[in-house]
Amino acid sequence: MTSTDPTRTTEGVPPLPQPGTRRVRLAILDDHEVLLDSLSSWIAVNAFDFDLALTAHTWLEMVHSENFPTDLVFLDFQLKEPVSIEARVRTCRAAGAKVIVLSSVDSRESRDRALAAGAAAFLSKSLPMREVMDVAREVMGVSRETPPQRDWRPLPTGASAGEEEALRLYVSGYSTNEVAAQMNVQYETAKTYLRRVREKYSKVGRPASKKSDLIRRAAEDGFLA
């Protein structure tokens, strides 16, 4: 299956670069702060062969950065800026970067526009990050290998099934009210699940009092996969 196919399904773990192998320098442009933070956290923990050299919320912030251009750029299709996807992709390509466009709207028109401008792939944001990074490896010619286990002191095994489910839903973008509705429990029950998760992370020295911190913890432990 080609790298532009958003339905590709892969299994396994991300690679660890061999000694002396240069890591792929990656930039991410997305104006959704929480999503950008969760992507960055997941890549830092799970994609050892990529060096996240640049993250930006705006187009100008990215292109004016001293770290631009990178080897590869993840571009959000729906930026709230008057710069077309064609102009953004072509600028990155002219600077020497390959481009993967990520979009929450997977339409034929948007796909065709991105690919015609020179993007190497167009992927849905609903894809698991492991699949997104597998496509990135294909685009950059990076092989997959098995890394050693990393000691992240994961969420204690004493966490209940309800706590883990509440965590998965919450870091996927649901509000506490929506978590309760999805789990068919009362609001206070969902709130208690999330409070207990935060407390358990805190007890192992991994603070998660803020939502952004909880997203980082979830990314580190594979709950965003």
CSV table of C-alpha atoms in Angstrom, one decimal:
chain,number,residue,atom,x,y,z
A,1,MET,CA,0.0,0.0,0.0
A,2,THR,CA,1.4,3.4,-0.9
A,3,SER,CA,2.3,6.1,1.5
A,4,THR,CA,-0.6,8.3,0.5
A,5,ASP,CA,-3.2,5.8,1.6
A,6,PRO,CA,-4.8,7.0,4.8
A,7,THR,CA,-6.3,3.7,5.6
A,8,ARG,CA,-3.0,1.8,5.9
A,9,THR,CA,-2.9,-0.5,9.0
A,10,THR,CA,0.4,-1.3,10.6
A,11,GLU,CA,1.5,-3.0,13.8
A,12,GLY,CA,4.7,-2.9,15.9
A,13,VAL,CA,6.8,-0.4,17.6
A,14,PRO,CA,8.9,2.6,16.4
A,15,PRO,CA,12.5,2.2,15.4
A,16,LEU,CA,15.6,3.1,17.3
A,17,PRO,CA,18.3,4.6,15.1
A,18,GLN,CA,21.5,2.7,14.7
A,19,PRO,CA,24.7,4.4,16.1
A,20,GLY,CA,25.8,7.1,13.7
A,21,THR,CA,22.5,7.2,11.9
A,22,ARG,CA,21.2,10.8,11.4
A,23,ARG,CA,17.7,11.3,12.8
A,24,VAL,CA,15.0,12.8,10.6
A,25,ARG,CA,14.5,16.5,11.6
A,26,LEU,CA,10.8,17.1,11.8
A,27,ALA,CA,8.6,20.2,12.0
A,28,ILE,CA,5.0,20.3,13.0
A,29,LEU,CA,2.6,23.2,12.1
A,30,ASP,CA,-0.8,23.1,13.8
A,31,ASP,CA,-2.8,25.9,15.3
A,32,HIS,CA,-4.5,23.6,17.8
A,33,GLU,CA,-2.4,24.0,20.9
A,34,VAL,CA,-3.5,20.8,22.8
A,35,LEU,CA,-3.1,18.6,19.7
A,36,LEU,CA,0.3,20.1,18.9
A,37,ASP,CA,1.4,19.3,22.4
A,38,SER,CA,0.1,15.7,22.3
A,39,LEU,CA,1.7,15.1,19.0
A,40,SER,CA,5.0,16.4,20.2
A,41,SER,CA,4.9,14.3,23.4
A,42,TRP,CA,4.1,11.1,21.5
A,43,ILE,CA,6.9,11.6,19.0
A,44,ALA,CA,9.4,12.4,21.7
A,45,VAL,CA,8.6,9.2,23.6
A,46,ASN,CA,7.9,6.8,20.7
A,47,ALA,CA,9.6,7.9,17.5
A,48,PHE,CA,13.3,7.7,18.5
A,49,ASP,CA,14.4,8.1,14.8
A,50,PHE,CA,12.8,11.6,14.5
A,51,ASP,CA,14.2,14.8,16.0
A,52,LEU,CA,11.3,17.2,16.6
A,53,ALA,CA,13.3,20.3,15.7
A,54,LEU,CA,10.4,22.8,15.4
A,55,THR,CA,6.8,23.2,16.4
A,56,ALA,CA,4.7,26.2,15.4
A,57,HIS,CA,1.1,27.5,15.7
A,58,THR,CA,1.3,29.8,12.7
A,59,TRP,CA,2.8,29.7,9.3
A,60,LEU,CA,5.0,32.8,9.8
A,61,GLU,CA,6.3,31.4,13.1
A,62,MET,CA,7.5,28.3,11.3
A,63,VAL,CA,9.1,29.8,8.3
A,64,HIS,CA,10.8,32.5,10.3
A,65,SER,CA,12.3,30.0,12.8
A,66,GLU,CA,16.0,29.4,12.7
A,67,ASN,CA,15.3,25.7,12.6
A,68,PHE,CA,13.5,25.9,9.3
A,69,PRO,CA,13.7,24.1,6.9
A,70,THR,CA,13.7,20.6,8.4
A,71,ASP,CA,13.8,17.3,6.5
A,72,LEU,CA,10.1,16.7,6.9
A,73,VAL,CA,7.1,18.9,7.8
A,74,PHE,CA,3.7,17.9,9.1
A,75,LEU,CA,1.3,20.6,7.9
A,76,ASP,CA,-2.2,21.1,9.2
A,77,PHE,CA,-4.5,21.6,6.2
A,78,GLN,CA,-7.0,23.8,8.0
A,79,LEU,CA,-5.0,26.7,9.3
A,80,LYS,CA,-6.9,29.9,10.3
A,81,GLU,CA,-4.5,31.9,8.1
A,82,PRO,CA,-4.8,33.4,4.6
A,83,VAL,CA,-2.1,31.2,3.2
A,84,SER,CA,-3.3,28.5,0.9
A,85,ILE,CA,-2.2,24.9,1.3
A,86,GLU,CA,-0.6,25.0,-2.1
A,87,ALA,CA,1.6,28.0,-1.1
A,88,ARG,CA,2.6,26.3,2.1
A,89,VAL,CA,3.4,23.0,0.6
A,90,ARG,CA,5.4,24.6,-2.3
A,91,THR,CA,7.4,26.8,0.0
A,92,CYS,CA,8.4,23.8,2.1
A,93,ARG,CA,9.3,21.8,-0.9
A,94,ALA,CA,11.3,24.7,-2.4
A,95,ALA,CA,13.2,24.9,0.9
A,96,GLY,CA,14.1,21.3,0.6
A,97,ALA,CA,11.6,19.8,3.1
A,98,LYS,CA,9.2,16.9,2.3
A,99,VAL,CA,5.6,17.4,3.4
A,100,ILE,CA,2.9,15.3,4.9
A,101,VAL,CA,-0.5,17.1,5.2
A,102,LEU,CA,-2.7,16.2,8.2
A,103,SER,CA,-6.3,17.0,8.0
A,104,SER,CA,-9.5,16.5,10.1
A,105,VAL,CA,-11.5,16.8,6.8
A,106,ASP,CA,-10.6,14.0,4.5
A,107,SER,CA,-12.3,15.1,1.2
A,108,ARG,CA,-11.2,14.2,-2.3
A,109,GLU,CA,-10.8,17.9,-3.1
A,110,SER,CA,-8.5,18.7,-0.2
A,111,ARG,CA,-6.5,15.5,-0.8
A,112,ASP,CA,-6.0,16.4,-4.5
A,113,ARG,CA,-5.0,20.0,-3.7
A,114,ALA,CA,-2.3,18.9,-1.2
A,115,LEU,CA,-0.9,16.1,-3.4
A,116,ALA,CA,-0.9,18.3,-6.6
A,117,ALA,CA,1.1,20.9,-4.7
A,118,GLY,CA,3.8,18.4,-4.0
A,119,ALA,CA,2.9,16.8,-0.6
A,120,ALA,CA,4.2,13.3,-0.2
A,121,ALA,CA,1.1,12.1,1.7
A,122,PHE,CA,-2.3,13.3,2.9
A,123,LEU,CA,-3.4,11.7,6.1
A,124,SER,CA,-6.4,11.9,8.3
A,125,LYS,CA,-5.9,13.2,11.9
A,126,SER,CA,-8.0,10.3,13.1
A,127,LEU,CA,-5.2,7.9,12.3
A,128,PRO,CA,-3.2,6.5,15.2
A,129,MET,CA,0.1,8.2,15.6
A,130,ARG,CA,2.0,4.9,15.0
A,131,GLU,CA,0.4,4.7,11.5
A,132,VAL,CA,1.2,8.4,10.8
A,133,MET,CA,4.9,7.8,11.7
A,134,ASP,CA,5.0,4.7,9.6
A,135,VAL,CA,4.0,6.8,6.6
A,136,ALA,CA,6.6,9.4,7.6
A,137,ARG,CA,9.3,6.6,7.7
A,138,GLU,CA,8.3,5.5,4.2
A,139,VAL,CA,8.4,9.0,2.9
A,140,MET,CA,11.9,9.5,4.4
A,141,GLY,CA,13.2,6.0,3.7
A,142,VAL,CA,13.7,5.1,7.3
A,143,SER,CA,13.5,1.4,8.2
A,144,ARG,CA,11.6,0.0,11.2
A,145,GLU,CA,13.5,-1.6,14.0
A,146,THR,CA,12.7,-2.6,17.6
A,147,PRO,CA,13.9,-0.3,20.4
A,148,PRO,CA,14.7,-1.4,23.9
A,149,GLN,CA,12.0,-0.8,26.5
A,150,ARG,CA,12.1,2.6,28.2
A,151,ASP,CA,11.4,3.0,31.9
A,152,TRP,CA,8.6,5.5,32.0
A,153,ARG,CA,7.1,4.3,35.3
A,154,PRO,CA,3.7,3.9,33.7
A,155,LEU,CA,0.3,4.4,35.3
A,156,PRO,CA,0.3,1.9,38.2
A,157,THR,CA,-1.3,-1.4,37.4
A,158,GLY,CA,-3.7,-0.7,40.3
A,159,ALA,CA,-5.7,1.6,38.0
A,160,SER,CA,-9.2,0.3,37.4
A,161,ALA,CA,-10.7,-0.3,34.0
A,162,GLY,CA,-12.9,2.7,34.6
A,163,GLU,CA,-10.0,4.9,35.3
A,164,GLU,CA,-8.1,3.8,32.2
A,165,GLU,CA,-11.2,4.2,30.0
A,166,ALA,CA,-11.9,7.7,31.4
A,167,LEU,CA,-8.3,8.6,30.7
A,168,ARG,CA,-8.4,7.4,27.2
A,169,LEU,CA,-11.6,9.3,26.4
A,170,TYR,CA,-10.5,12.5,28.2
A,171,VAL,CA,-7.1,12.8,26.4
A,172,SER,CA,-8.8,12.0,23.1
A,173,GLY,CA,-10.6,15.3,23.3
A,174,TYR,CA,-13.8,14.5,25.2
A,175,SER,CA,-14.9,16.9,28.1
A,176,THR,CA,-15.6,15.4,31.5
A,177,ASN,CA,-19.3,15.5,30.8
A,178,GLU,CA,-18.8,13.7,27.5
A,179,VAL,CA,-16.6,11.1,29.2
A,180,ALA,CA,-19.5,10.4,31.6
A,181,ALA,CA,-21.9,10.1,28.7
A,182,GLN,CA,-19.6,7.8,26.7
A,183,MET,CA,-19.1,5.6,29.8
A,184,ASN,CA,-22.8,5.8,30.8
A,185,VAL,CA,-21.9,7.0,34.3
A,186,GLN,CA,-22.7,10.1,36.3
A,187,TYR,CA,-20.6,13.2,35.9
A,188,GLU,CA,-19.2,12.9,39.4
A,189,THR,CA,-18.1,9.3,38.7
A,190,ALA,CA,-16.2,10.3,35.6
A,191,LYS,CA,-14.6,13.3,37.5
A,192,THR,CA,-13.6,10.9,40.3
A,193,TYR,CA,-11.9,8.5,37.8
A,194,LEU,CA,-9.9,11.3,36.3
A,195,ARG,CA,-8.9,12.6,39.8
A,196,ARG,CA,-7.7,9.2,40.8
A,197,VAL,CA,-5.6,8.9,37.6
A,198,ARG,CA,-4.0,12.2,38.4
A,199,GLU,CA,-3.3,11.2,41.9
A,200,LYS,CA,-1.7,7.9,40.8
A,201,TYR,CA,0.6,9.7,38.3
A,202,SER,CA,1.6,12.1,41.0
A,203,LYS,CA,2.5,9.3,43.4
A,204,VAL,CA,5.1,7.9,40.9
A,205,GLY,CA,6.6,11.4,40.4
A,206,ARG,CA,4.8,12.2,37.1
A,207,PRO,CA,2.6,15.3,37.7
A,208,ALA,CA,-0.6,15.5,35.7
A,209,SER,CA,-2.6,18.3,37.4
A,210,LYS,CA,-3.1,20.2,34.1
A,211,LYS,CA,-4.8,18.7,31.1
A,212,SER,CA,-1.7,19.3,29.0
A,213,ASP,CA,0.4,17.3,31.5
A,214,LEU,CA,-2.2,14.5,31.5
A,215,ILE,CA,-2.0,14.4,27.7
A,216,ARG,CA,1.8,14.1,28.0
A,217,ARG,CA,1.5,11.2,30.5
A,218,ALA,CA,-1.1,9.5,28.3
A,219,ALA,CA,1.2,9.9,25.2
A,220,GLU,CA,4.2,8.4,27.1
A,221,ASP,CA,2.2,5.4,28.2
A,222,GLY,CA,0.5,4.6,24.9
A,223,PHE,CA,-3.0,5.8,25.7
A,224,LEU,CA,-3.0,8.1,22.6
A,225,ALA,CA,-2.0,5.3,20.2
